[in-house]
Short mmCIF file of C-alpha atoms in Angstrom, two decimals:
data_model
loop_
_atom_site.label_atom_id
_atom_site.label_comp_id
_atom_site.label_asym_id
_atom_site.label_seq_id
_atom_site.Cartn_x
_atom_site.Cartn_y
_atom_site.Cartn_z
CA UNK A 50 0.09 0.11 -0.09
CA UNK A 51 1.48 3.44 -0.97
CA UNK A 52 1.30 5.95 1.60
CA UNK A 53 0.19 9.46 -0.50
CA UNK A 54 1.92 12.94 -0.08
CA UNK A 55 -0.89 15.05 1.48
CA UNK A 56 -1.27 18.72 -0.60
CA UNK A 57 -2.85 21.55 1.73
CA UNK A 58 -3.09 23.93 -0.88
CA UNK A 59 -5.99 26.27 -0.40
CA UNK A 60 -4.92 27.78 3.36
CA UNK A 61 -3.92 27.27 6.46
CA UNK A 62 -7.86 27.57 7.61
CA UNK A 63 -8.98 25.01 5.96
CA UNK A 64 -6.63 22.41 7.19
CA UNK A 65 -6.52 23.88 11.06
CA UNK A 66 -6.00 20.62 13.62
CA UNK A 67 -8.85 22.38 15.34
CA UNK A 68 -11.28 21.87 12.43
CA UNK A 69 -10.24 17.96 12.19
CA UNK A 70 -10.26 17.26 15.43
CA UNK A 71 -13.69 18.92 15.99
CA UNK A 72 -14.95 16.76 12.90
CA UNK A 73 -13.54 13.61 14.56
CA UNK A 74 -14.69 13.91 18.18
CA UNK A 75 -18.49 14.47 16.33
CA UNK A 76 -17.31 11.31 14.23
CA UNK A 77 -16.58 9.23 17.57
CA UNK A 78 -19.92 10.69 19.46
CA UNK A 79 -21.91 9.47 16.60
CA UNK A 80 -20.41 5.84 17.27
CA UNK A 81 -17.21 5.82 14.94
CA UNK A 82 -15.26 3.57 17.03
CA UNK A 83 -12.22 2.28 14.47
CA UNK A 84 -9.59 4.56 15.58
CA UNK A 85 -7.91 3.57 12.20
CA UNK A 86 -10.85 4.75 9.96
CA UNK A 87 -10.61 7.94 12.45
CA UNK A 88 -6.50 8.71 12.18
CA UNK A 89 -7.20 8.74 8.62
CA UNK A 90 -10.27 10.90 8.20
CA UNK A 91 -8.41 13.18 10.13
CA UNK A 92 -5.42 13.31 7.75
CA UNK A 93 -6.80 13.61 4.60
CA UNK A 94 -7.52 16.89 3.38
CA UNK A 95 -11.23 16.87 2.42
CA UNK A 96 -11.33 20.11 0.96
CA UNK A 97 -9.11 18.80 -1.72
CA UNK A 98 -12.44 17.06 -2.88
CA UNK A 99 -14.84 19.58 -3.06
CA UNK A 100 -15.32 22.63 -5.57
CA UNK A 101 -13.70 25.88 -4.23
CA UNK A 102 -16.81 27.28 -3.64
CA UNK A 103 -17.73 24.69 -0.57
CA UNK A 104 -14.19 24.91 0.63
CA UNK A 105 -15.02 26.46 3.99
CA UNK A 106 -17.85 23.84 4.21
CA UNK A 107 -15.50 20.72 3.94
CA UNK A 108 -14.92 19.89 7.66
CA UNK A 109 -18.52 19.92 8.70
CA UNK A 110 -20.53 16.95 8.67
CA UNK A 111 -22.27 17.47 5.87
CA UNK A 112 -22.52 16.60 2.07
CA UNK A 113 -21.56 18.49 -0.48
CA UNK A 114 -22.31 19.21 -4.58
CA UNK A 115 -19.69 17.69 -6.76
CA UNK A 116 -21.55 18.57 -9.93
CA UNK A 117 -23.41 16.21 -12.33
CA UNK A 118 -26.27 16.03 -9.65
CA UNK A 119 -23.96 13.69 -7.83
CA UNK A 120 -22.37 14.82 -3.97
CA UNK A 121 -19.63 13.67 -1.76
CA UNK A 122 -20.89 12.10 1.22
CA UNK A 123 -21.06 13.66 4.60
CA UNK A 124 -18.00 12.14 6.63
CA UNK A 125 -19.70 10.54 9.34
CA UNK A 126 -21.13 8.27 6.63
CA UNK A 127 -18.14 7.48 4.63
CA UNK A 128 -16.85 6.50 8.08
CA UNK A 129 -19.08 4.69 8.75
CA UNK A 130 -19.58 2.53 5.45
CA UNK A 131 -15.66 2.46 5.71
CA UNK A 132 -15.80 0.74 9.21
CA UNK A 133 -18.47 -1.67 7.94
CA UNK A 134 -16.50 -2.79 5.08
CA UNK A 135 -13.49 -3.38 7.49
CA UNK A 136 -15.43 -5.50 9.59
CA UNK A 137 -15.15 -5.74 13.47
CA UNK A 138 -12.28 -6.09 15.32
CA UNK A 139 -10.62 -9.39 15.03
CA UNK A 140 -12.00 -10.25 11.28
CA UNK A 141 -9.59 -10.42 8.97
CA UNK A 142 -9.03 -6.97 6.99
CA UNK A 143 -9.86 -6.87 3.48
CA UNK A 144 -7.10 -7.08 1.09
CA UNK A 145 -9.15 -5.77 -2.42
CA UNK A 146 -12.60 -3.53 -2.32
CA UNK A 147 -14.41 -2.44 -4.85
CA UNK A 148 -16.25 0.66 -4.62
CA UNK A 149 -19.11 1.52 -6.32
CA UNK A 150 -19.71 5.16 -7.40
CA UNK A 151 -16.19 6.72 -7.65
CA UNK A 152 -17.23 10.54 -7.48
CA UNK A 153 -15.38 12.73 -6.15
CA UNK A 154 -12.85 9.91 -5.11
CA UNK A 155 -12.98 10.92 -1.64
CA UNK A 156 -14.62 8.02 -0.19
CA UNK A 157 -11.83 6.22 -2.59
CA UNK A 158 -9.12 7.86 -0.90
CA UNK A 159 -10.28 6.34 2.38
CA UNK A 160 -10.29 3.16 1.60
CA UNK A 161 -7.30 3.29 -0.11
CA UNK A 162 -5.31 4.24 2.92
CA UNK A 163 -6.44 1.19 4.95
CA UNK A 164 -6.28 -1.72 2.14
CA UNK A 165 -3.95 -3.24 -0.32
CA UNK A 166 -6.06 -2.42 -3.52
CA UNK A 167 -8.93 -0.26 -4.96
CA UNK A 168 -11.51 -1.14 -7.60
CA UNK A 169 -13.66 2.43 -8.36
CA UNK A 170 -15.88 2.52 -10.77
CA UNK A 171 -17.88 5.68 -12.12
CA UNK A 172 -20.62 6.10 -14.73
CA UNK A 173 -20.03 9.64 -15.58
CA UNK A 174 -16.87 10.66 -17.46
CA UNK A 175 -16.17 13.38 -16.47
CA UNK A 176 -15.95 12.59 -12.55
CA UNK A 177 -13.79 9.57 -13.16
CA UNK A 178 -11.59 11.45 -15.01
CA UNK A 179 -11.18 14.52 -12.26
CA UNK A 180 -10.91 11.94 -9.69
CA UNK A 181 -8.43 9.82 -11.16
CA UNK A 182 -6.38 13.01 -11.71
CA UNK A 183 -7.16 14.02 -7.95
CA UNK A 184 -5.81 10.92 -6.57
CA UNK A 185 -2.63 10.62 -8.99
CA UNK A 186 -1.80 14.23 -7.79
CA UNK A 187 -2.18 13.73 -3.93
CA UNK A 188 -0.02 10.05 -4.72
CA UNK A 189 -2.27 6.96 -4.28
CA UNK A 190 -0.98 4.45 -6.21
CA UNK A 191 -3.02 1.40 -5.60
CA UNK A 192 -6.15 2.53 -6.59
CA UNK A 193 -7.51 1.13 -10.20
CA UNK A 194 -9.88 2.97 -12.09
CA UNK A 195 -12.92 1.91 -14.29
CA UNK A 196 -15.12 4.24 -16.68
CA UNK A 197 -18.51 1.44 -16.31
CA UNK A 198 -21.95 0.69 -15.00
CA UNK A 199 -21.63 -0.28 -11.27
CA UNK A 200 -24.70 -2.06 -11.30
CA UNK A 201 -22.89 -4.69 -12.95
CA UNK A 202 -19.85 -4.55 -10.33
CA UNK A 203 -16.36 -5.02 -11.91
CA UNK A 204 -16.42 -8.90 -12.81
CA UNK A 205 -12.35 -8.74 -14.32
CA UNK A 206 -11.22 -8.24 -10.55
CA UNK A 207 -13.45 -10.07 -8.38
CA UNK A 208 -13.88 -11.49 -5.70
CA UNK A 209 -13.41 -9.00 -3.65
CA UNK A 210 -13.34 -9.09 0.30
CA UNK A 211 -15.22 -5.72 0.30
CA UNK A 212 -17.67 -3.92 -1.52
CA UNK A 213 -18.93 -0.10 -1.23
CA UNK A 214 -21.22 1.58 -2.62
CA UNK A 215 -21.83 5.46 -2.52
CA UNK A 216 -25.29 5.53 -4.44
CA UNK A 217 -29.01 4.15 -3.41
CA UNK A 218 -30.11 0.83 -5.09
CA UNK A 219 -33.77 -0.03 -5.19
CA UNK A 220 -33.00 -3.13 -4.38
CA UNK A 221 -29.05 -5.22 -4.00
CA UNK A 222 -27.99 -5.93 -7.49
CA UNK A 223 -27.59 -9.34 -7.77
CA UNK A 224 -24.25 -9.22 -9.34
CA UNK A 225 -22.61 -7.72 -6.76
CA UNK A 226 -22.98 -10.53 -3.75
CA UNK A 227 -21.81 -12.34 -6.45
CA UNK A 228 -18.80 -10.72 -6.54
CA UNK A 229 -18.09 -11.17 -2.91
CA UNK A 230 -15.46 -13.67 -1.70
CA UNK A 231 -16.13 -16.16 1.26
CA UNK A 232 -16.29 -13.76 4.50
CA UNK A 233 -16.73 -10.75 2.62
CA UNK A 234 -18.80 -7.29 3.25
CA UNK A 235 -21.10 -5.66 0.77
CA UNK A 236 -22.14 -2.07 2.29
CA UNK A 237 -25.02 -0.72 0.13
CA UNK A 238 -27.66 1.88 0.55
CA UNK A 239 -31.08 0.14 -0.64
CA UNK A 240 -34.41 2.07 -0.88
CA UNK A 241 -35.78 5.69 -2.77
CA UNK A 242 -36.65 9.12 -1.14
CA UNK A 243 -36.23 8.78 2.37
CA UNK A 244 -36.98 5.57 2.57
CA UNK A 245 -33.21 4.51 2.81
CA UNK A 246 -31.54 1.90 4.65
CA UNK A 247 -27.91 1.17 5.08
CA UNK A 248 -27.12 -2.28 4.80
CA UNK A 249 -24.43 -4.65 5.55
CA UNK A 250 -24.10 -8.28 3.05
CA UNK A 251 -22.02 -10.90 4.24
CA UNK A 252 -21.28 -13.57 2.50
CA UNK A 253 -21.25 -16.99 4.70
CA UNK A 254 -20.58 -20.70 3.56
CA UNK A 255 -24.32 -21.34 2.52
CA UNK A 256 -26.15 -17.88 2.67
CA UNK A 257 -25.87 -14.41 3.33
CA UNK A 258 -26.24 -12.23 6.19
CA UNK A 259 -27.59 -8.76 6.41
CA UNK A 260 -27.62 -6.02 8.76
CA UNK A 261 -29.51 -2.65 9.00
CA UNK A 262 -26.95 0.16 10.00
CA UNK A 263 -28.67 3.12 9.47
CA UNK A 264 -31.09 5.55 8.02
CA UNK A 265 -29.61 7.64 5.03
CA UNK A 266 -30.17 9.61 1.76
CA UNK A 267 -28.01 8.84 -0.86
CA UNK A 268 -28.48 9.68 -4.91
CA UNK A 269 -29.55 6.79 -7.19
CA UNK A 270 -27.45 4.00 -8.43
CA UNK A 271 -28.52 3.94 -12.04
CA UNK A 272 -27.61 1.41 -14.47
CA UNK A 273 -25.56 2.24 -17.90
CA UNK A 274 -22.93 4.85 -18.86
CA UNK A 275 -22.70 8.82 -19.81
#
């Protein structure tokens, strides 16, 4: 795993320790207990992943627009999904993770600092291209980018130890659980409108277990490419 270089290009005010510390305390109070996830999120410069007009909001616990009717998820949701993908203490740490919905690349970066390889697919070409450029500039070398229909996962590189989906499906696309390795974990928001649930689906020897993690609101997961 490559340790990236973190750039802080937009002023000391945005990257101050106090702003990040306040955010991390909020995440802890909200139930994020994985210290590795918290350490990584405290280190990554989230303002690098949002439009400059929203830089002052980058370290607040809120989602922000990134164009193309998409958003960067609020830090709590990123932390919750990452924590679930990594598994409970004592479980085998995932090595290879598929992310469905690259977006700005922020969730991608968090995962890339915690696992050996991230495979990320995005259906909106300008987003995948800008995320690739951004993450390469920031020094990430263990991320593989795909311009593809995330509903289908990314079969050539399957199976995955974990899959993280950053948009809400009406129902779980059957191709995604099928691409999990034995013992693998799928974290996915499911539902429409305000009736979405964040699910953790775990692949056991003879069945898939399902746990509801939280009520959530995501943009919809859509088929095809644009």
